[in-house]
Short mmCIF file of C-alpha atoms and ligand atoms in Angstrom, two decimals:
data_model
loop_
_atom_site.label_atom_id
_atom_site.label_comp_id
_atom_site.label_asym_id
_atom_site.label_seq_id
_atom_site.Cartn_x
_atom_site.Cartn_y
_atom_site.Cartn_z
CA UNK A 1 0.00 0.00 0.00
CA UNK A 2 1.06 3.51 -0.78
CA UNK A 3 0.27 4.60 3.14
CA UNK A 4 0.74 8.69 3.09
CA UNK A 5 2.22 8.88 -0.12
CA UNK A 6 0.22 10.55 -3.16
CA UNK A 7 1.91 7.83 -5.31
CA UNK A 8 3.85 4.32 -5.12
CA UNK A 9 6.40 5.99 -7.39
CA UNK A 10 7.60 8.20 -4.79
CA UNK A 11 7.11 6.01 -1.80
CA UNK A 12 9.29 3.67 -4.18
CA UNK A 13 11.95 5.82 -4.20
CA UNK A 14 12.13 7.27 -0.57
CA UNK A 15 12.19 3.47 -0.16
CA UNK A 16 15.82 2.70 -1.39
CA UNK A 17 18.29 3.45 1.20
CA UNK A 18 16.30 0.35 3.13
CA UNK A 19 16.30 -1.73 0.37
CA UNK A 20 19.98 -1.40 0.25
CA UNK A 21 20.38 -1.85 4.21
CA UNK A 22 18.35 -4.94 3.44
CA UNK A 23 20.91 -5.88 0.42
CA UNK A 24 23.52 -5.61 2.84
CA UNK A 25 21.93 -7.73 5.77
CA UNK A 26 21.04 -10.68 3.26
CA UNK A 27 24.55 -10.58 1.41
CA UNK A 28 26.09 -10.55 4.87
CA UNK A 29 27.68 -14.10 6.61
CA UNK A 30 28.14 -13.72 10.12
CA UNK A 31 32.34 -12.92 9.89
CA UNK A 32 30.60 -9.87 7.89
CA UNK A 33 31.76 -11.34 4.89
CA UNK A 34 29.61 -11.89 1.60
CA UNK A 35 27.45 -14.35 1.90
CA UNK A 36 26.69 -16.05 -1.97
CA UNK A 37 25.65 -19.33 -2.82
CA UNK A 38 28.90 -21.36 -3.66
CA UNK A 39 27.27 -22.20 -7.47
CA UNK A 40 26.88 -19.28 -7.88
CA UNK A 41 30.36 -18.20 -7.27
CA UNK A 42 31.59 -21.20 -9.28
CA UNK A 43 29.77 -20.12 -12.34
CA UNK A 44 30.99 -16.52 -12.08
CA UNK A 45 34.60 -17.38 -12.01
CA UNK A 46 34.48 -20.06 -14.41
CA UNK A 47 32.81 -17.85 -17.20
CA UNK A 48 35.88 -16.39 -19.70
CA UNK A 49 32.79 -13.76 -20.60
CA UNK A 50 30.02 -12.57 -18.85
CA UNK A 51 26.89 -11.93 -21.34
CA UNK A 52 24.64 -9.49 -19.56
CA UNK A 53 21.11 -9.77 -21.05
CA UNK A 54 18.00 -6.87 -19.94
CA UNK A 55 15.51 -4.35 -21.34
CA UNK A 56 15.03 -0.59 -20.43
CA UNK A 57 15.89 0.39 -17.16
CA UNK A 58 16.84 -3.54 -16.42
CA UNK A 59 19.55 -2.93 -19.17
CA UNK A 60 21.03 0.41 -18.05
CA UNK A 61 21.71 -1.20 -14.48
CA UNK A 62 23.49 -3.93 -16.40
CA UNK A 63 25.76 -1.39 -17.91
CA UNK A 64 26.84 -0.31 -14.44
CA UNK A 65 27.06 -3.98 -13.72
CA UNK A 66 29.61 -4.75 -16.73
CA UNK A 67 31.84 -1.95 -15.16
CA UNK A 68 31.94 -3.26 -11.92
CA UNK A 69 33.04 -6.59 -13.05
CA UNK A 70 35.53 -5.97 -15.53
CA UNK A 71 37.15 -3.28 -13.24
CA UNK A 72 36.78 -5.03 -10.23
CA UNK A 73 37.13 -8.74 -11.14
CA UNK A 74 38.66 -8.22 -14.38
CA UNK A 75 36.30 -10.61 -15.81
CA UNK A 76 35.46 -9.46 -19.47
CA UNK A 77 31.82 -8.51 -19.72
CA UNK A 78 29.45 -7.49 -22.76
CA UNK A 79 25.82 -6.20 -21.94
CA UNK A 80 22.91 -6.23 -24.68
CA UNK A 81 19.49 -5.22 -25.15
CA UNK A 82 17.14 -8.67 -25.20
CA UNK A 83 15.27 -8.01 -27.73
CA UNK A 84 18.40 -7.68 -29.95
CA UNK A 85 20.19 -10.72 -28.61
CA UNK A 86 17.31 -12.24 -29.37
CA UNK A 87 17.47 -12.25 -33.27
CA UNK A 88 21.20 -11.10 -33.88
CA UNK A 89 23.81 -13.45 -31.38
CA UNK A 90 26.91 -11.93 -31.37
CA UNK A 91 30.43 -14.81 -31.34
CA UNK A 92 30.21 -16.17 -28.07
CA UNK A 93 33.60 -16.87 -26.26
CA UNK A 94 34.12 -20.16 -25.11
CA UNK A 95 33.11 -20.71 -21.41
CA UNK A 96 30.28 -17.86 -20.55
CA UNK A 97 27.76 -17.26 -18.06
CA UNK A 98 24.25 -15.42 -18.85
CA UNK A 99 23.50 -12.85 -16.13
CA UNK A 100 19.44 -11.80 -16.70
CA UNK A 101 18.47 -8.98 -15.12
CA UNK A 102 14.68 -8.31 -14.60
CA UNK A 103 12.91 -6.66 -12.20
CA UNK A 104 9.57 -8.71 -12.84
CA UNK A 105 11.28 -11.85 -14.10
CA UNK A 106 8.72 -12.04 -17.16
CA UNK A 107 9.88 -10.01 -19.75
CA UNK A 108 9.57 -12.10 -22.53
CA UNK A 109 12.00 -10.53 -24.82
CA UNK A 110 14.37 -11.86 -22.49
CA UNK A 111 12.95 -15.23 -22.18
CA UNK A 112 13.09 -15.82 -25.16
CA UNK A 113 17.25 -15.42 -25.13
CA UNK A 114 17.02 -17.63 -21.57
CA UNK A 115 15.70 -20.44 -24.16
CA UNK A 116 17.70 -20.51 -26.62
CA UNK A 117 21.28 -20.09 -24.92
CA UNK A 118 20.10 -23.15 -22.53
CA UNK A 119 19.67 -24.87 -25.77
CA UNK A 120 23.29 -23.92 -26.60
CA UNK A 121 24.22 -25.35 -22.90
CA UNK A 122 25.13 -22.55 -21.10
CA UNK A 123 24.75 -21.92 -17.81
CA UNK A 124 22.30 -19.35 -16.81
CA UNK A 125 21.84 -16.59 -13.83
CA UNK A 126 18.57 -14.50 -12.82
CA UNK A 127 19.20 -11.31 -10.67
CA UNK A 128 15.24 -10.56 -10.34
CA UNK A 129 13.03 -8.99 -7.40
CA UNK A 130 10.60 -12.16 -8.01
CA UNK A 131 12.09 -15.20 -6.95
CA UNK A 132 9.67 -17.47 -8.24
CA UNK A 133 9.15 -15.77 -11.91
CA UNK A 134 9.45 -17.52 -15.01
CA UNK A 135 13.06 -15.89 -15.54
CA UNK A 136 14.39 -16.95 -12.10
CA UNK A 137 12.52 -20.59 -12.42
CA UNK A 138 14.41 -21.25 -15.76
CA UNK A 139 17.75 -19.90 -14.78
CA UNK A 140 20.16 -22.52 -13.20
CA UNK A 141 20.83 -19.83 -10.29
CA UNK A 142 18.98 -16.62 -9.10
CA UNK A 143 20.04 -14.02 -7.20
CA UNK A 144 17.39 -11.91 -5.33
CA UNK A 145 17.24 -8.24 -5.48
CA UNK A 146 15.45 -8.21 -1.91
CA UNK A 147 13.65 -4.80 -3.23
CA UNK A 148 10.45 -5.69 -2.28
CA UNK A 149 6.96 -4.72 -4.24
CA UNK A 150 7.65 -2.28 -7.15
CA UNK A 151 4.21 -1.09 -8.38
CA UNK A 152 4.58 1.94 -10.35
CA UNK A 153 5.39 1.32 -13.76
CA UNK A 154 8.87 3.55 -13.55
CA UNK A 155 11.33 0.77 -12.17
CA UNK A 156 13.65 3.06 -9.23
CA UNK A 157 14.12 1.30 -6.17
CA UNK A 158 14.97 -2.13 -8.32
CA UNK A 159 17.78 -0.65 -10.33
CA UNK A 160 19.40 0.80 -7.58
CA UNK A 161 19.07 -3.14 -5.86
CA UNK A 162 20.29 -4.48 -9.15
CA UNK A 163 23.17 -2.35 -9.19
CA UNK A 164 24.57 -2.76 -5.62
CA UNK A 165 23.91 -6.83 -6.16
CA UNK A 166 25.83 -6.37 -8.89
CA UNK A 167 28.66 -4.60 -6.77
CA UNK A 168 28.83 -7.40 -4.40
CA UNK A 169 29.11 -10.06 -6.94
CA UNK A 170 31.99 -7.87 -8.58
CA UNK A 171 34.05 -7.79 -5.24
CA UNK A 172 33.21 -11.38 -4.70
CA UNK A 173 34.20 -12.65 -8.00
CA UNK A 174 37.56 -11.19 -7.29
CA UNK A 175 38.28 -12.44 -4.25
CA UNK A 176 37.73 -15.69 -5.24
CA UNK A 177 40.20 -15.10 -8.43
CA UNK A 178 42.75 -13.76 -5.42
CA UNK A 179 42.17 -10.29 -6.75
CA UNK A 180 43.60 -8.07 -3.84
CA UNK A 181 40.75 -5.65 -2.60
CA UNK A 182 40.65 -2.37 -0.62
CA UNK A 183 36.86 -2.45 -1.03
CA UNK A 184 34.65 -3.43 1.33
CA UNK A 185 31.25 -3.34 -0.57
CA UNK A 186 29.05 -4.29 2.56
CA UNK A 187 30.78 -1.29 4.34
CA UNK A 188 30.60 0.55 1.16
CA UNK A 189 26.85 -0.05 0.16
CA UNK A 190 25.82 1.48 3.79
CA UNK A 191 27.52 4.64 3.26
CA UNK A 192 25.56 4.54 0.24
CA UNK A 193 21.94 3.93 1.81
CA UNK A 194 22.68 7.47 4.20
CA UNK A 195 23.96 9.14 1.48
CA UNK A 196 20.55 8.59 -0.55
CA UNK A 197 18.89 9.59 2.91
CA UNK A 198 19.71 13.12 2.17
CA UNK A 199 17.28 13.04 -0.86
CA UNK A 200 14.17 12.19 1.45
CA UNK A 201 14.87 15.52 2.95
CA UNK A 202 15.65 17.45 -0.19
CA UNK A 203 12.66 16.73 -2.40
CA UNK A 204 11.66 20.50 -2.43
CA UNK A 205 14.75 21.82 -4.01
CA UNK A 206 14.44 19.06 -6.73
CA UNK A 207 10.72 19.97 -7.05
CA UNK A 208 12.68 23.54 -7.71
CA UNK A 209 14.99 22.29 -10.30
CA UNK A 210 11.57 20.77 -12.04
CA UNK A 211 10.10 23.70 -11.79
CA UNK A 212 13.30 25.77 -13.03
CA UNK A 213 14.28 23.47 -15.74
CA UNK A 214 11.45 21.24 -17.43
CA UNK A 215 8.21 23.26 -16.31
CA UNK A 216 7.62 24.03 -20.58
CA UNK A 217 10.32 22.41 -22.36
CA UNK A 218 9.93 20.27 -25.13
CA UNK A 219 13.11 18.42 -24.89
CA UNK A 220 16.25 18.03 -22.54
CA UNK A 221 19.62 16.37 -22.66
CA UNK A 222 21.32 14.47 -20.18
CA UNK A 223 25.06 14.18 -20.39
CA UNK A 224 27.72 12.74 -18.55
CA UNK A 225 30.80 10.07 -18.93
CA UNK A 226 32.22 6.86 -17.63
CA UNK A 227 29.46 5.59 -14.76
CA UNK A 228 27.65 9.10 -15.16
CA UNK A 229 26.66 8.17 -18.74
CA UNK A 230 24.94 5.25 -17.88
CA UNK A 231 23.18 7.24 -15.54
CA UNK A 232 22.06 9.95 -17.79
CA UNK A 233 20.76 6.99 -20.20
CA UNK A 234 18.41 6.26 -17.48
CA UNK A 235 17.56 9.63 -16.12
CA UNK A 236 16.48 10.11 -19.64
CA UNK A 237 14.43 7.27 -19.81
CA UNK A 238 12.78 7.65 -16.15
CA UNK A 239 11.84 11.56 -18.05
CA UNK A 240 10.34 10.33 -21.11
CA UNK A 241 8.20 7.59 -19.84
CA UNK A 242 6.57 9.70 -17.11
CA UNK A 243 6.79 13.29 -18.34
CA UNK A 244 6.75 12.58 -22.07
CA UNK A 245 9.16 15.72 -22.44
CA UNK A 246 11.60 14.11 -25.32
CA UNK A 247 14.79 13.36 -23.44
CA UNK A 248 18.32 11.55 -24.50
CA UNK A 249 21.12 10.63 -22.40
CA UNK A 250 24.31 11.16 -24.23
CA UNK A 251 28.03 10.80 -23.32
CA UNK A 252 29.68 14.26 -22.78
CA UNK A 253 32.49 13.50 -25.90
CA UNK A 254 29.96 12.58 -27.94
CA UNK A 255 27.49 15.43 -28.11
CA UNK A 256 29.75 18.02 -30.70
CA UNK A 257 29.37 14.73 -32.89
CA UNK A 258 25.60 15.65 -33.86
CA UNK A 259 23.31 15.91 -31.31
CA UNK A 260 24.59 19.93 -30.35
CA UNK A 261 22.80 21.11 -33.12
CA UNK A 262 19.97 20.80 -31.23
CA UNK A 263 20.75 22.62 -28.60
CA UNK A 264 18.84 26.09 -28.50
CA UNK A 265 18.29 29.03 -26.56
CA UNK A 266 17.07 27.70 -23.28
CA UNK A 267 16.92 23.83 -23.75
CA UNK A 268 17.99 22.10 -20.34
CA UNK A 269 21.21 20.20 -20.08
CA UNK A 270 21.42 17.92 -17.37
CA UNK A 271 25.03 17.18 -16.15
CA UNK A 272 26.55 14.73 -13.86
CA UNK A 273 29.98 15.18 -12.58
CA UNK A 274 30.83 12.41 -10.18
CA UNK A 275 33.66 11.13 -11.80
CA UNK A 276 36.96 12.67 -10.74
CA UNK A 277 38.93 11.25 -13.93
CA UNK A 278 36.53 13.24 -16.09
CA UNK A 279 35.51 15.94 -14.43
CA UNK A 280 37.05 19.01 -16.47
CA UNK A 281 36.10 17.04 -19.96
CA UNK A 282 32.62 16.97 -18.82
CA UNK A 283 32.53 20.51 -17.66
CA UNK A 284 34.04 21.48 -21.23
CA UNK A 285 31.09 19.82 -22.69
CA UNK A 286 29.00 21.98 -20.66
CA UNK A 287 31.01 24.77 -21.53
CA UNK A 288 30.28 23.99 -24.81
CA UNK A 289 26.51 23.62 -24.89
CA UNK A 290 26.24 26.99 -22.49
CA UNK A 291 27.85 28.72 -25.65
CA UNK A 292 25.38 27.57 -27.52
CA UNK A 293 22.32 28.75 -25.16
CA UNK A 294 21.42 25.95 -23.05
CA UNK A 295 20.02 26.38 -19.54
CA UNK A 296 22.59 24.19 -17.60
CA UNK A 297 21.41 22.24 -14.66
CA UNK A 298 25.10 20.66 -13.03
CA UNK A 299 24.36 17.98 -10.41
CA UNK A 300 27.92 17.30 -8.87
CA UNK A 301 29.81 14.87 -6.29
CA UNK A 302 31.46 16.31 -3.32
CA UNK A 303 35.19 16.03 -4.88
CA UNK A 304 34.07 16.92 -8.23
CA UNK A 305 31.96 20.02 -6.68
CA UNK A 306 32.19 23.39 -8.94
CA UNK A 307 30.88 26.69 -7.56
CA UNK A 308 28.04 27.03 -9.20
CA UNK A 309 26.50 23.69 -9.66
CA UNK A 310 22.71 23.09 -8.73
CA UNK A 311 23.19 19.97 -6.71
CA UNK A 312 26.17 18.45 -4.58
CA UNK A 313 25.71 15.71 -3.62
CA UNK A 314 27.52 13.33 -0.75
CA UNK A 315 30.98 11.74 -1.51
CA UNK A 316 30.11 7.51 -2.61
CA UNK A 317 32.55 5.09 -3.05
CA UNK A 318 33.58 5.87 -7.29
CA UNK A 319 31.91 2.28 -8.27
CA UNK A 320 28.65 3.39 -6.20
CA UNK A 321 28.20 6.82 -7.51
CA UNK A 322 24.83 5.74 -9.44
CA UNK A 323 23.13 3.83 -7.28
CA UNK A 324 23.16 7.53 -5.66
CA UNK A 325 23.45 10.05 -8.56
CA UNK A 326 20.17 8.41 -10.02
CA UNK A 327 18.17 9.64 -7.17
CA UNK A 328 18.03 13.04 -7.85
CA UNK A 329 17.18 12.16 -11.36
CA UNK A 330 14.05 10.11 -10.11
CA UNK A 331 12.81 12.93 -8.46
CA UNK A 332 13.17 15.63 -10.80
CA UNK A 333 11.34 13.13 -13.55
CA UNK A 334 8.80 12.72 -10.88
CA UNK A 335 8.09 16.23 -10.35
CA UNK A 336 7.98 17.17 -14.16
CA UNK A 337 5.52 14.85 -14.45
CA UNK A 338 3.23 15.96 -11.58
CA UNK A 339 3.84 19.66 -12.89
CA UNK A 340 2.51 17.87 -16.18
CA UNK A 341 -0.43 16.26 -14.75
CA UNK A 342 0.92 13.25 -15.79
CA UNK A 343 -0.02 9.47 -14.62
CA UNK A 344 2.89 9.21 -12.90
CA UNK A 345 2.19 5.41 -11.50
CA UNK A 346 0.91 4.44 -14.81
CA UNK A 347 2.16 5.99 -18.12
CA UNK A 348 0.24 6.03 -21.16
CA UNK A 349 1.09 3.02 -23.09
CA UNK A 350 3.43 1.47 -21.16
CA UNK A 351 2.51 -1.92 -18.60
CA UNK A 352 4.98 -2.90 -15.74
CA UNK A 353 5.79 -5.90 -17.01
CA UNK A 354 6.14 -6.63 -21.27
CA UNK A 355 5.46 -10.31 -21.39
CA UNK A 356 4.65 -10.40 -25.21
CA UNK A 357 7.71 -10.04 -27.10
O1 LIG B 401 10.87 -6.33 -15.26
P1 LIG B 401 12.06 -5.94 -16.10
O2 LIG B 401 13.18 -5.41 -15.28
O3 LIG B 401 12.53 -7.07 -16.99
O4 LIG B 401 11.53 -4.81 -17.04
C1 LIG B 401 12.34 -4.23 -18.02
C2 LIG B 401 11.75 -2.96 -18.56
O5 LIG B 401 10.51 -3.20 -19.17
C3 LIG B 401 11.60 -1.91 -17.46
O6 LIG B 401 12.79 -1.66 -16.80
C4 LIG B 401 11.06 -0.59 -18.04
O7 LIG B 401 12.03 -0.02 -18.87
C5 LIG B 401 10.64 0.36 -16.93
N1 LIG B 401 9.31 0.84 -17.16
C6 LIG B 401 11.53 1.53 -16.78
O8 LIG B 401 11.15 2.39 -15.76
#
């Protein structure tokens, strides 16, 4: 039930700094050390390539996920759409593993992958907030996202769960392969959950940025590099589907490629900095779209912090920074769609779960 909460959307997303404290409690042995079933771990380490299959929002937490693992396990990593896999298989190495990510478990686009790669022989892993779904019932292992109920149509409290599961299965794929690690994601994943705490408090001033930004636009651009793209891809999305204000997210280099020819007087920019290796290339791209007469919006890390920017926001662990960054994008999508008078729980054309293909 929604309780005080005008909609399950937002009650979703004041929701996920327990769903990550609940993350960390089931992921937790009692030596505080990840606790992961040992096939699991097994099929992990044994894979040569990891082939990361999802749709929408599913699929943007798997390109967080493919960072994690190659940079913290080293373990090569490719992530595609389903519905692409589906009818255009790419070489497959030798040895993989097929991670699915769904937050239903039912999406039948990538079912239908789940079929045919068991047909193939390989063996197959569900990270899914439904345990007993079609998706996790197939699979040869699931992993649970421990997310609890997500009702409204925009998926926010599941990616963020997908994304720190994903962590821990990073850091515990490389201590098995003797990888030596500084990073404690248990310890790491709780600084996250406070840091999204701040965001429960701080709803008006994104209501604010809503207002300031998106209030009669038409269109807006998200950019950002490294992790922050793949954030921007799905702040974009979460805009679209509940605003319907047109909205791409685009990596900083990329923009002066094309897309900044449609940058007028006035369209919004949305830019993530939380990436210290990039930080001055993605404020030259912002440089570069304010010349052309965009009304900049800069949501920052503390580290990466510029005077100026609209939002700071706490200091994450560098592999974490979406599962926090995304939060202010939530909201602001949440309040341009209210200051819409938009469905915000239920979309027009769009249902929770796509189980026809
Ligand atoms: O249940 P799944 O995670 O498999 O769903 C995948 C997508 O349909 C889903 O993430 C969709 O993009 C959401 N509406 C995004 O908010």
């Amino acid at each position: 039930e929604k309780g005080t909460y005008p909609h399950y959307m937002l009650k979703e997303i004041d929701e996920q700094p327990f769903v990550i404290r609940n993350i960390i409690s089931k992921y937790k042995d009692e030596n505080e050390n990840i606790k992961l079933d040992e096939d699991v771990r097994t099929a992990v380490t044994q894979a040569d390539r990891i082939y990361i299959i999802a749709a929408g929002t599913s699929y943007h937490a798997g390109l967080v996920g493919k960072e994690m693992i190659e940079k913290i396990a080293g373990i090569p990593v490719e992530t595609h759409i389903a519905s692409e896999f589906l009818y255009n298989m790419p070489l497959l190495s030798e040895k993989p593993l097929f991670i699915f990510i769904s937050q239903s478990g039912e999406t039948a686009d990538l079912r239908g992958v789940l079929v045919n790669v068991k047909k193939l022989g390989h063996p197959t892993l569900t990270v899914t907030n439904v345990p007993g779904s079609t998706l996790s019932r197939e699979a040869e292992y699931t992993l649970h996202t421990h997310a609890g109920p997500e009702i409204a149509v925009a998926s926010t409290k599941a990616y963020t769960a997908q994304m720190a599961v994903f962590a821990i299965l990073a850091v515990d794929a490389a201590q098995k392969r003797g990888v030596t690690m500084e990073f404690n994601p248990l310890q790491e994943l709780a600084i996250v959950a406070n840091a999204m705490e701040i965001f429960t408090e701080r709803k008006e001033e994104l209501e604010q940025v809503a207002r300031d930004f998106l209030s009669t636009t038409r269109n807006c651009f998200f950019i950002g590099r490294a992790l922050d793209y793949h954030v921007c891809q799905e702040g974009a999305l979460k805009l679209k589907e509940i605003s319907y204000i047109q909205a791409e997210g685009f990596a900083g280099g990329e923009l002066k490629h094309g897309t900044i020819a449609l940058i007028e007087d006035g369209t919004p920019v949305i830019g993530l900095a939380t990436q210290p290796a990039v930080n001055l290339n993605i404020r030259g791209n912002m440089k570069e779209v304010v010349a052309r007469g965009a009304n900049p919006c800069m949501i920052s890390m503390e580290g990466c912090e510029d005077e100026g920017d609209t939002l700071v926001i706490p200091r994450v662990h560098e592999y974490l920074t979406p599962l926090v960054s995304v939060l202010p994008m939530q909201l602001i999508s949440y309040y341009a769609a209210l200051h819409r008078d938009c469905d915000v729980d239920k979309p027009r054309n769009l249902a929770k779960s796509v189980t026809v293909e």
